[in-house]
Short mmCIF file of C-alpha atoms in Angstrom, two decimals:
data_model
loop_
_atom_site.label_atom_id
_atom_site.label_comp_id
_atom_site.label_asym_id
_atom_site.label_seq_id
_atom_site.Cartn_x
_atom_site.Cartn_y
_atom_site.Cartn_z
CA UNK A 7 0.00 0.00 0.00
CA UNK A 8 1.06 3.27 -0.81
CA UNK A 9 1.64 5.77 2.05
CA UNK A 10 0.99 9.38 1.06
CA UNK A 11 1.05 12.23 3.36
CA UNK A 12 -0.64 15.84 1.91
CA UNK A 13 0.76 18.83 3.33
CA UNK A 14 -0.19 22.61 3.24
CA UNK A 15 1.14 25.31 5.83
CA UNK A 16 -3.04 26.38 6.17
CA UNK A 17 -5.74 23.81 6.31
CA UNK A 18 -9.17 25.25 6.84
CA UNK A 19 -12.82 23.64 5.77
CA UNK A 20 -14.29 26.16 3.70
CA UNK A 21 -11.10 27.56 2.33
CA UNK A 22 -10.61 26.21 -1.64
CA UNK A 23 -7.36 24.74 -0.64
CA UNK A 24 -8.40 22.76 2.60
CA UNK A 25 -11.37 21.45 0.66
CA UNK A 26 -9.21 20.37 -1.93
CA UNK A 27 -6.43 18.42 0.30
CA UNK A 28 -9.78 16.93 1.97
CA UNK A 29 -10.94 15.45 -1.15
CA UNK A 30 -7.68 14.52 -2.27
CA UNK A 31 -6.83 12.24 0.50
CA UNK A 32 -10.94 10.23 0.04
CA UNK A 33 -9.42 10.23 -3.91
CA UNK A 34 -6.40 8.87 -2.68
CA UNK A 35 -7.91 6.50 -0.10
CA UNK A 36 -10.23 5.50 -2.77
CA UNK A 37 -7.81 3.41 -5.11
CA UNK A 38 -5.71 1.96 -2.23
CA UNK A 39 -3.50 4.29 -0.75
CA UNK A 40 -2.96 5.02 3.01
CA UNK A 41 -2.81 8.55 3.62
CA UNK A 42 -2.32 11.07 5.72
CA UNK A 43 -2.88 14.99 6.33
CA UNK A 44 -0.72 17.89 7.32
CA UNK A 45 -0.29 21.03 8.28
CA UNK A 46 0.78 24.28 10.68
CA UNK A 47 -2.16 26.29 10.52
CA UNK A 48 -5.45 24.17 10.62
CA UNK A 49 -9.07 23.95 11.99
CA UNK A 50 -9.87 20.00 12.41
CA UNK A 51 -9.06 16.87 14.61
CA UNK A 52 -8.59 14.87 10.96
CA UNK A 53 -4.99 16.74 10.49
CA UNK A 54 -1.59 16.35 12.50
CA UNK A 55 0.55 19.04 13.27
CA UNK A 56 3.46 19.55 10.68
CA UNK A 57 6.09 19.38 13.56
CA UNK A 58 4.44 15.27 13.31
CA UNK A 59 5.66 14.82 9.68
CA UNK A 60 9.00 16.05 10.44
CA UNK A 61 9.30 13.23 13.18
CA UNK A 62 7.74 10.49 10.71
CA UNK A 63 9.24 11.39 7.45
CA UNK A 64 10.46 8.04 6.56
CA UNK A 65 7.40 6.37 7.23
CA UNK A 66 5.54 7.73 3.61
CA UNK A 67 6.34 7.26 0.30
CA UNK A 68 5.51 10.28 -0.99
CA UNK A 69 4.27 13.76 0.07
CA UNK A 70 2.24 16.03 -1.77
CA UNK A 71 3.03 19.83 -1.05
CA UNK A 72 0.19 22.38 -1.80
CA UNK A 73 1.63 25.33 -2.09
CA UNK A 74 -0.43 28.88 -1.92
CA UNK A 75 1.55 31.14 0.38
CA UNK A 76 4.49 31.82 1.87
CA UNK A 77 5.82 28.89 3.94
CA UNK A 78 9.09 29.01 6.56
CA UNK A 79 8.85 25.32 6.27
CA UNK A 80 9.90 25.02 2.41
CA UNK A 81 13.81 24.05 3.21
CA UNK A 82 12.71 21.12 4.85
CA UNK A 83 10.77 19.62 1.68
CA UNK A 84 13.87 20.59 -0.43
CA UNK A 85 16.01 18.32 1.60
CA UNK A 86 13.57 15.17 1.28
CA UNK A 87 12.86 16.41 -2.45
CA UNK A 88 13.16 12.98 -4.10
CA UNK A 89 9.55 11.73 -2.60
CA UNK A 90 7.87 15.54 -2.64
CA UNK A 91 6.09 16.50 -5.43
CA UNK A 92 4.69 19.85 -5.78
CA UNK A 93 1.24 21.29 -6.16
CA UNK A 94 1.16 24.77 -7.38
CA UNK A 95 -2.27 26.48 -6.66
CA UNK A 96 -1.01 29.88 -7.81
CA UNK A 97 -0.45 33.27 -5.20
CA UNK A 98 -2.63 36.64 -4.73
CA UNK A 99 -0.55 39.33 -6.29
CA UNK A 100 0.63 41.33 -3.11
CA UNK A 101 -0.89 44.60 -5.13
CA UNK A 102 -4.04 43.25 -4.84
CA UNK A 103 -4.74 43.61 -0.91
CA UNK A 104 -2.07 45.97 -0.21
CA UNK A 105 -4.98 48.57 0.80
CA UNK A 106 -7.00 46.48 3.03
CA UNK A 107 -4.22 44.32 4.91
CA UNK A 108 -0.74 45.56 4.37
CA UNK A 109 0.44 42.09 6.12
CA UNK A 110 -1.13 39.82 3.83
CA UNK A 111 0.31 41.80 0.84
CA UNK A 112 3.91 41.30 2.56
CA UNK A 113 3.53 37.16 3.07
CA UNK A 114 2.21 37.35 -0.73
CA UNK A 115 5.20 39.40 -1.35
CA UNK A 116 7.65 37.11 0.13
CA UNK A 117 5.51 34.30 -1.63
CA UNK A 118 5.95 35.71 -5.24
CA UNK A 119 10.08 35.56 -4.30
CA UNK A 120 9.81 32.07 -2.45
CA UNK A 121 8.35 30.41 -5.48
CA UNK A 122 11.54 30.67 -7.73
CA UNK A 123 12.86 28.04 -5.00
CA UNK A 124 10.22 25.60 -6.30
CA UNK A 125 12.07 24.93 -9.43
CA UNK A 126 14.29 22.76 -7.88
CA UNK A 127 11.53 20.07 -7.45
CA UNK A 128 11.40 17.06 -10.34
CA UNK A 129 7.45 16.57 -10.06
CA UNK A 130 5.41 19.69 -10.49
CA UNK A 131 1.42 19.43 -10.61
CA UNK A 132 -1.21 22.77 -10.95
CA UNK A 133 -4.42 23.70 -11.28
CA UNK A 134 -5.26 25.15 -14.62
CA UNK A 135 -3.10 26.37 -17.99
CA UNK A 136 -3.05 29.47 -16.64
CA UNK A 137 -1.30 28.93 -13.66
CA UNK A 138 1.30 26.62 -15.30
CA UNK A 139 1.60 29.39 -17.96
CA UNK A 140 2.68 32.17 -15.32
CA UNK A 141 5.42 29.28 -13.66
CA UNK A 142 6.83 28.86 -17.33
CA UNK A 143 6.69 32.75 -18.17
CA UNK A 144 7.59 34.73 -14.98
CA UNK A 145 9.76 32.25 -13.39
CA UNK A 146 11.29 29.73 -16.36
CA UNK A 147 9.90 26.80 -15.21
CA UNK A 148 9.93 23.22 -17.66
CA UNK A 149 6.79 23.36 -19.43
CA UNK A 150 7.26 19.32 -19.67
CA UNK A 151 8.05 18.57 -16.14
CA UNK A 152 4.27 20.95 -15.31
CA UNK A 153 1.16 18.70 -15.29
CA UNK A 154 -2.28 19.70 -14.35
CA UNK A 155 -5.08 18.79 -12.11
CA UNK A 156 -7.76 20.10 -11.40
CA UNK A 157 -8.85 21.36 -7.60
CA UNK A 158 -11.47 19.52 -7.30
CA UNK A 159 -11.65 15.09 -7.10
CA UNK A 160 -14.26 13.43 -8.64
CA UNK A 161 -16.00 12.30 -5.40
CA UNK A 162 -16.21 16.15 -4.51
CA UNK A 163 -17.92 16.80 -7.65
CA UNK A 164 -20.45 14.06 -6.92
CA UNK A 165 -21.33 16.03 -4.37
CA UNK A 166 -22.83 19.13 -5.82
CA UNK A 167 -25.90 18.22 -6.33
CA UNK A 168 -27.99 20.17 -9.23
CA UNK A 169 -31.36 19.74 -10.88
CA UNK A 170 -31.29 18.96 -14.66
CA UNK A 171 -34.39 21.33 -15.40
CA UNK A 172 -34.41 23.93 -17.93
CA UNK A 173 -33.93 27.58 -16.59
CA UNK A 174 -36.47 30.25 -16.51
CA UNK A 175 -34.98 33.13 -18.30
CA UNK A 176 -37.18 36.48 -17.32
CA UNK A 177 -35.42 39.70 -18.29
CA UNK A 178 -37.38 41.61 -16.22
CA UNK A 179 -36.35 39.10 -12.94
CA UNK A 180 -33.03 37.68 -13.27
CA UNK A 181 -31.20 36.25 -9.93
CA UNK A 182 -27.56 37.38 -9.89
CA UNK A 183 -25.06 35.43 -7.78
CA UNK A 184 -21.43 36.16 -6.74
CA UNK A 185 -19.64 32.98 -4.70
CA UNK A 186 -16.03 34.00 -3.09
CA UNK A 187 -15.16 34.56 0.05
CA UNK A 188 -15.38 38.51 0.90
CA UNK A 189 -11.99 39.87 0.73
CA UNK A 190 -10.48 42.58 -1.77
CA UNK A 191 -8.64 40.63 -4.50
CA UNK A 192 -12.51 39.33 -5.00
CA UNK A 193 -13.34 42.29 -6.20
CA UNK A 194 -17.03 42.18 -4.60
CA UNK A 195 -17.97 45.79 -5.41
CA UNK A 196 -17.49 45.67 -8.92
CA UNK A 197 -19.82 42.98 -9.04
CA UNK A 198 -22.26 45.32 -7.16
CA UNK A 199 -21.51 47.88 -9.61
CA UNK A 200 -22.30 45.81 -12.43
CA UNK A 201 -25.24 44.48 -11.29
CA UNK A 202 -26.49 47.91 -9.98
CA UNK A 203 -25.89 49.01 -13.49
CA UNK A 204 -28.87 46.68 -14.54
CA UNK A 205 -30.93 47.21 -11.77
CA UNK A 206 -31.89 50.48 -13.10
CA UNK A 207 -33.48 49.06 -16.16
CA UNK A 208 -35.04 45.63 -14.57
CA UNK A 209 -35.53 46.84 -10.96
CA UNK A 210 -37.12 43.62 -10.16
CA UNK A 211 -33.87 41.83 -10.34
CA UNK A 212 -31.56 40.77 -6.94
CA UNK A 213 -28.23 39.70 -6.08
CA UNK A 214 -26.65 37.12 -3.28
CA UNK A 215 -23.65 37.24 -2.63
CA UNK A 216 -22.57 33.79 -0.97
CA UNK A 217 -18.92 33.37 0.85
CA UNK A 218 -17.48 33.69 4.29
CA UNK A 219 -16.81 37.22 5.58
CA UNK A 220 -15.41 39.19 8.69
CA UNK A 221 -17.96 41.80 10.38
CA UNK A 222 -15.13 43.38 11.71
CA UNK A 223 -13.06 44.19 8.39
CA UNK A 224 -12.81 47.64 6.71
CA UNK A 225 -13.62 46.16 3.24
CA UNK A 226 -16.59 44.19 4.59
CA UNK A 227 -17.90 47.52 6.05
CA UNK A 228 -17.23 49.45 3.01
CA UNK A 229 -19.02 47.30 1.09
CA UNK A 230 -22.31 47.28 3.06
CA UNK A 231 -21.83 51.23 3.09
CA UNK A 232 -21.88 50.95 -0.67
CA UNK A 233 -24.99 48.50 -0.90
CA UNK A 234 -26.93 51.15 1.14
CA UNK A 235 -25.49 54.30 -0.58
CA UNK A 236 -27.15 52.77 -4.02
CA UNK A 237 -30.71 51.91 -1.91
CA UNK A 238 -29.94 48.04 -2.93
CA UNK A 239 -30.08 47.07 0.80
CA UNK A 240 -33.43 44.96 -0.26
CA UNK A 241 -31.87 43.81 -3.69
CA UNK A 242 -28.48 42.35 -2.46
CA UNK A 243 -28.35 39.83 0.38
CA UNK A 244 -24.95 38.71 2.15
CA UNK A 245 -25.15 35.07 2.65
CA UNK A 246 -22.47 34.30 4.47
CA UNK A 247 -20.68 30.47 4.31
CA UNK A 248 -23.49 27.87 3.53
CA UNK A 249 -23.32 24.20 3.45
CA UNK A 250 -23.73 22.47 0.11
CA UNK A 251 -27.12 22.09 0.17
CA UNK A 252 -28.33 25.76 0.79
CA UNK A 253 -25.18 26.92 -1.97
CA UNK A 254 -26.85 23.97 -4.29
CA UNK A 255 -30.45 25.69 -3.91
CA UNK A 256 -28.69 28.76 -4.60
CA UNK A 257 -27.66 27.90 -7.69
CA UNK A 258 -30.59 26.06 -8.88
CA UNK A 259 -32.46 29.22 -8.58
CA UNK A 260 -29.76 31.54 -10.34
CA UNK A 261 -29.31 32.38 -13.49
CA UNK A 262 -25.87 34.46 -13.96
CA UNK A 263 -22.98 34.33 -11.93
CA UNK A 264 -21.09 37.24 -11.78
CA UNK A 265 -17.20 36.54 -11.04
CA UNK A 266 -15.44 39.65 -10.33
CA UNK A 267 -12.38 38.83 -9.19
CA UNK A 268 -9.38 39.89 -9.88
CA UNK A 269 -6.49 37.15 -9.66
CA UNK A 270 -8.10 33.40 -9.37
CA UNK A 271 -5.60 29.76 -10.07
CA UNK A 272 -8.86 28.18 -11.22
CA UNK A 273 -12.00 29.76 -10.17
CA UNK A 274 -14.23 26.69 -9.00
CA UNK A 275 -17.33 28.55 -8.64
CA UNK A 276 -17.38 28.93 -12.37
CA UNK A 277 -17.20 24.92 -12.57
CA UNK A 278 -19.99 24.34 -10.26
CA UNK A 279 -22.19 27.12 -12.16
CA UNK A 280 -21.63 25.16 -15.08
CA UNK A 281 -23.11 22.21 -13.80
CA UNK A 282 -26.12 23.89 -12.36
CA UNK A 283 -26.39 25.46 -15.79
CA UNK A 284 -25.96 29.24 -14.93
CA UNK A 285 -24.67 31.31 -17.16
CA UNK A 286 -20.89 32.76 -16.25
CA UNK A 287 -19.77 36.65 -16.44
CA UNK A 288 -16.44 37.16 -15.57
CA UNK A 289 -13.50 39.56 -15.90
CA UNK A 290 -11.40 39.36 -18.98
CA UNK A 291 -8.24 37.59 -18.87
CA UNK A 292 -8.63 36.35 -15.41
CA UNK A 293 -10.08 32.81 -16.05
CA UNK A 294 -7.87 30.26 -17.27
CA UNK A 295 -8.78 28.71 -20.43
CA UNK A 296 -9.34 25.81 -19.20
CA UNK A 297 -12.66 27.31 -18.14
CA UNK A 298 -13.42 29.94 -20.06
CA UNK A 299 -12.67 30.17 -23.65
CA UNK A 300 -15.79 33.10 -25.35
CA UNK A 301 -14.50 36.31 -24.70
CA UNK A 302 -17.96 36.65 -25.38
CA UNK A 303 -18.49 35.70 -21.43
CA UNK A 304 -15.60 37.89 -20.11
CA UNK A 305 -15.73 41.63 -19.82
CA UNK A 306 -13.23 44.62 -19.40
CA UNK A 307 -14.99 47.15 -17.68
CA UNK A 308 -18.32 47.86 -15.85
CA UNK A 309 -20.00 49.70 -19.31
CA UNK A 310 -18.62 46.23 -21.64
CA UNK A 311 -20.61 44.29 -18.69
CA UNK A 312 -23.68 46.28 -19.00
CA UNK A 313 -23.55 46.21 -23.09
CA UNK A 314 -23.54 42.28 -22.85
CA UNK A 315 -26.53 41.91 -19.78
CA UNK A 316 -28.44 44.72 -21.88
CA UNK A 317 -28.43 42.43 -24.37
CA UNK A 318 -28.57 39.43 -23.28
CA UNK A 319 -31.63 37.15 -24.52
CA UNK A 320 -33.17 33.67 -24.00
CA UNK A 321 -31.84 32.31 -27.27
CA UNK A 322 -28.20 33.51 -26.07
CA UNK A 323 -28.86 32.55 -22.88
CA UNK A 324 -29.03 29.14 -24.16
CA UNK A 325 -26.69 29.23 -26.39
CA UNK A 326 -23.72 30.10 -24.02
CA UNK A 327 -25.18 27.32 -21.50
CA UNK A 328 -25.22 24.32 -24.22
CA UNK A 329 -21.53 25.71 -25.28
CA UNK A 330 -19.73 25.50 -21.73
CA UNK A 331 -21.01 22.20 -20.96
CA UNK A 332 -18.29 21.04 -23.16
CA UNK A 333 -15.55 22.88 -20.80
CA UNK A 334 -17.61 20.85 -17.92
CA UNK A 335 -16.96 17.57 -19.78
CA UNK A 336 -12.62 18.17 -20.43
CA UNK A 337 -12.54 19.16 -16.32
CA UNK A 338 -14.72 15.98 -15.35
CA UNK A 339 -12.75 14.07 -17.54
CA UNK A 340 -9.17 14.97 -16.22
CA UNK A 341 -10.69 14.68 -12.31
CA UNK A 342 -10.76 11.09 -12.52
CA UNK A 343 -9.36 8.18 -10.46
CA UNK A 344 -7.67 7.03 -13.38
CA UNK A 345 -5.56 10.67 -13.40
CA UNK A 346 -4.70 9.97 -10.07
CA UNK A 347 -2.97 6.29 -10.34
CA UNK A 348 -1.04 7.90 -13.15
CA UNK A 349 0.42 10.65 -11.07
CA UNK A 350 0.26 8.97 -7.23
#
């Protein structure tokens, strides 16, 4: 049996990179191997403490390093490099929450000049082309030794549960959604700007806003500030983290996500719109391929976004929806048990 052990330096339920390493080890688990979970910084009885896998190195096989932030603990995985292999799940530009948490923009900072260190690893795994694009650009990286995964198993998939039915498309009442958790480099308040923007044709419209969120934060506050400054107090709700159920009835009653952000490795809300068949808006440029390939679907600025909602239609609607479940397909495909016996 093969003995695995999954490390990352954070580890938290809700967070797109604890979820992941969560589903990775029931993937792994599932086709025979014996793993275990990592970490410095977690929130769950399931993981050991990292000073554990120090003490037990010799004991696994292999050890799969996700890697999203700064970590003080990288030397040690360079010295046990021959059973480490890498995966990359890209890092927040530091320019991106410099504003709102001048700490978090220095670890990012550090981050961006940690990651030329990763080079010296033989196995390298990441989430999307983009991200393995901006290892082979910006930092030289062997396009050949990069392979890709994406962030989410097959048995997590399962799990998000969506009806098949057709969507109701009603101009005059569309349900906007925006899933992230609330912090700058989301770029929430464009989203409210956008949808504001069409508000004030189709007033009978609304927008929730699902993701986990700090009461006590500046942007948080600034945000609700904004929502009541525009009189959209009873148009956009803050939903706060939900459970899979409640975020599946969410989507099975949307019909456009609107994906503001502004630096994403993947962007795994888009994937689960997809399968609940609601139609994706998102900035230009920010989405890798792998997801989003209609520019059509992507805007540059709050007055492109409006032009495309303004006139957007039910035959268009449809259109766009039939089109990306091929992009649903290629990621359920490459999510398979089968991908993981050929890289674990």
């Amino acid at each position: 049996m093969n003995k695995i052990a999954i490390y990352a330096v954070d580890i938290f339920h809700g967070d797109a990179v604890g979820n992941f390493c969560f589903s990775m080890k029931e993937t792994l688990e599932g086709i025979g191997s014996h793993v275990e979970v990592f970490s410095t910084n977690f929130d769950s009885n399931d993981i050991k403490k990292y000073d554990h896998l120090v003490k037990n190195i010799n004991k696994f096989d292999l050890i799969i390093f996700h890697y999203s932030i700064y970590d003080s603990n990288l030397n040690f995985f360079i010295k046990n490099m021959e059973k480490v292999y890498i995966y990359f799940h890209n890092v927040t530009p530091p320019e991106l929450v410099s504003n709102y948490s001048p700490e978090l923009a220095e670890i990012c900072s550090k981050s961006y000049k940690q990651i030329k260190k990763l080079i010296k690893f033989k196995f390298f795994i990441t989430n999307s082309i983009k991200s393995k694009a901006f290892l082979v650009n910006e930092y030289g990286f062997d396009a050949k030794k990069i392979n890709i995964l994406p962030p989410i198993s097959e048995t997590q998939l399962s799990k998000i549960k969506f009806h098949d039915k057709n969507k109701k498309f009603d101009k005059l009442k569309l349900n906007f959604l925006i899933v992230g958790r609330i912090v700058p480099h989301k770029n929430i308040e464009e989203g409210i700007n956008i949808f504001n923007k069409f508000n004030i044709k189709y007033p009978f419209s609304n927008l929730k806003i699902v993701g986990s969120y700090d009461e006590s934060s500046q942007y948080f506050k600034d945000l609700i500030i904004m929502v009541n400054s525009l009189n959209l107090g009873d148009k956009i709700k803050f939903c706060g983290f939900l459970p899979d159920i409640e975020l599946n009835d969410i989507y099975n009653n949307s019909n456009i996500l609107i994906h503001p952000s502004m630096h994403e490795g993947f962007g795994l809300p888009i994937l689960e719109a997809f399968k609940a068949k609601v139609l994706v808006f998102c900035r230009r440029y920010i989405i890798s391929k792998d997801l989003i390939e209609n520019d059509e679907q992507t805007y540059t600025d709050i007055d492109s976004a409006q032009i495309f909602l303004l006139n957007l239609n039910e035959n268009k609607f449809n259109k766009i929806i039939l089109e990306k479940n091929k992009s649903f397909k290629f990621i359920k495909k490459n999510i398979q048990s089968e991908i993981y016996r050929k890289y674990f």
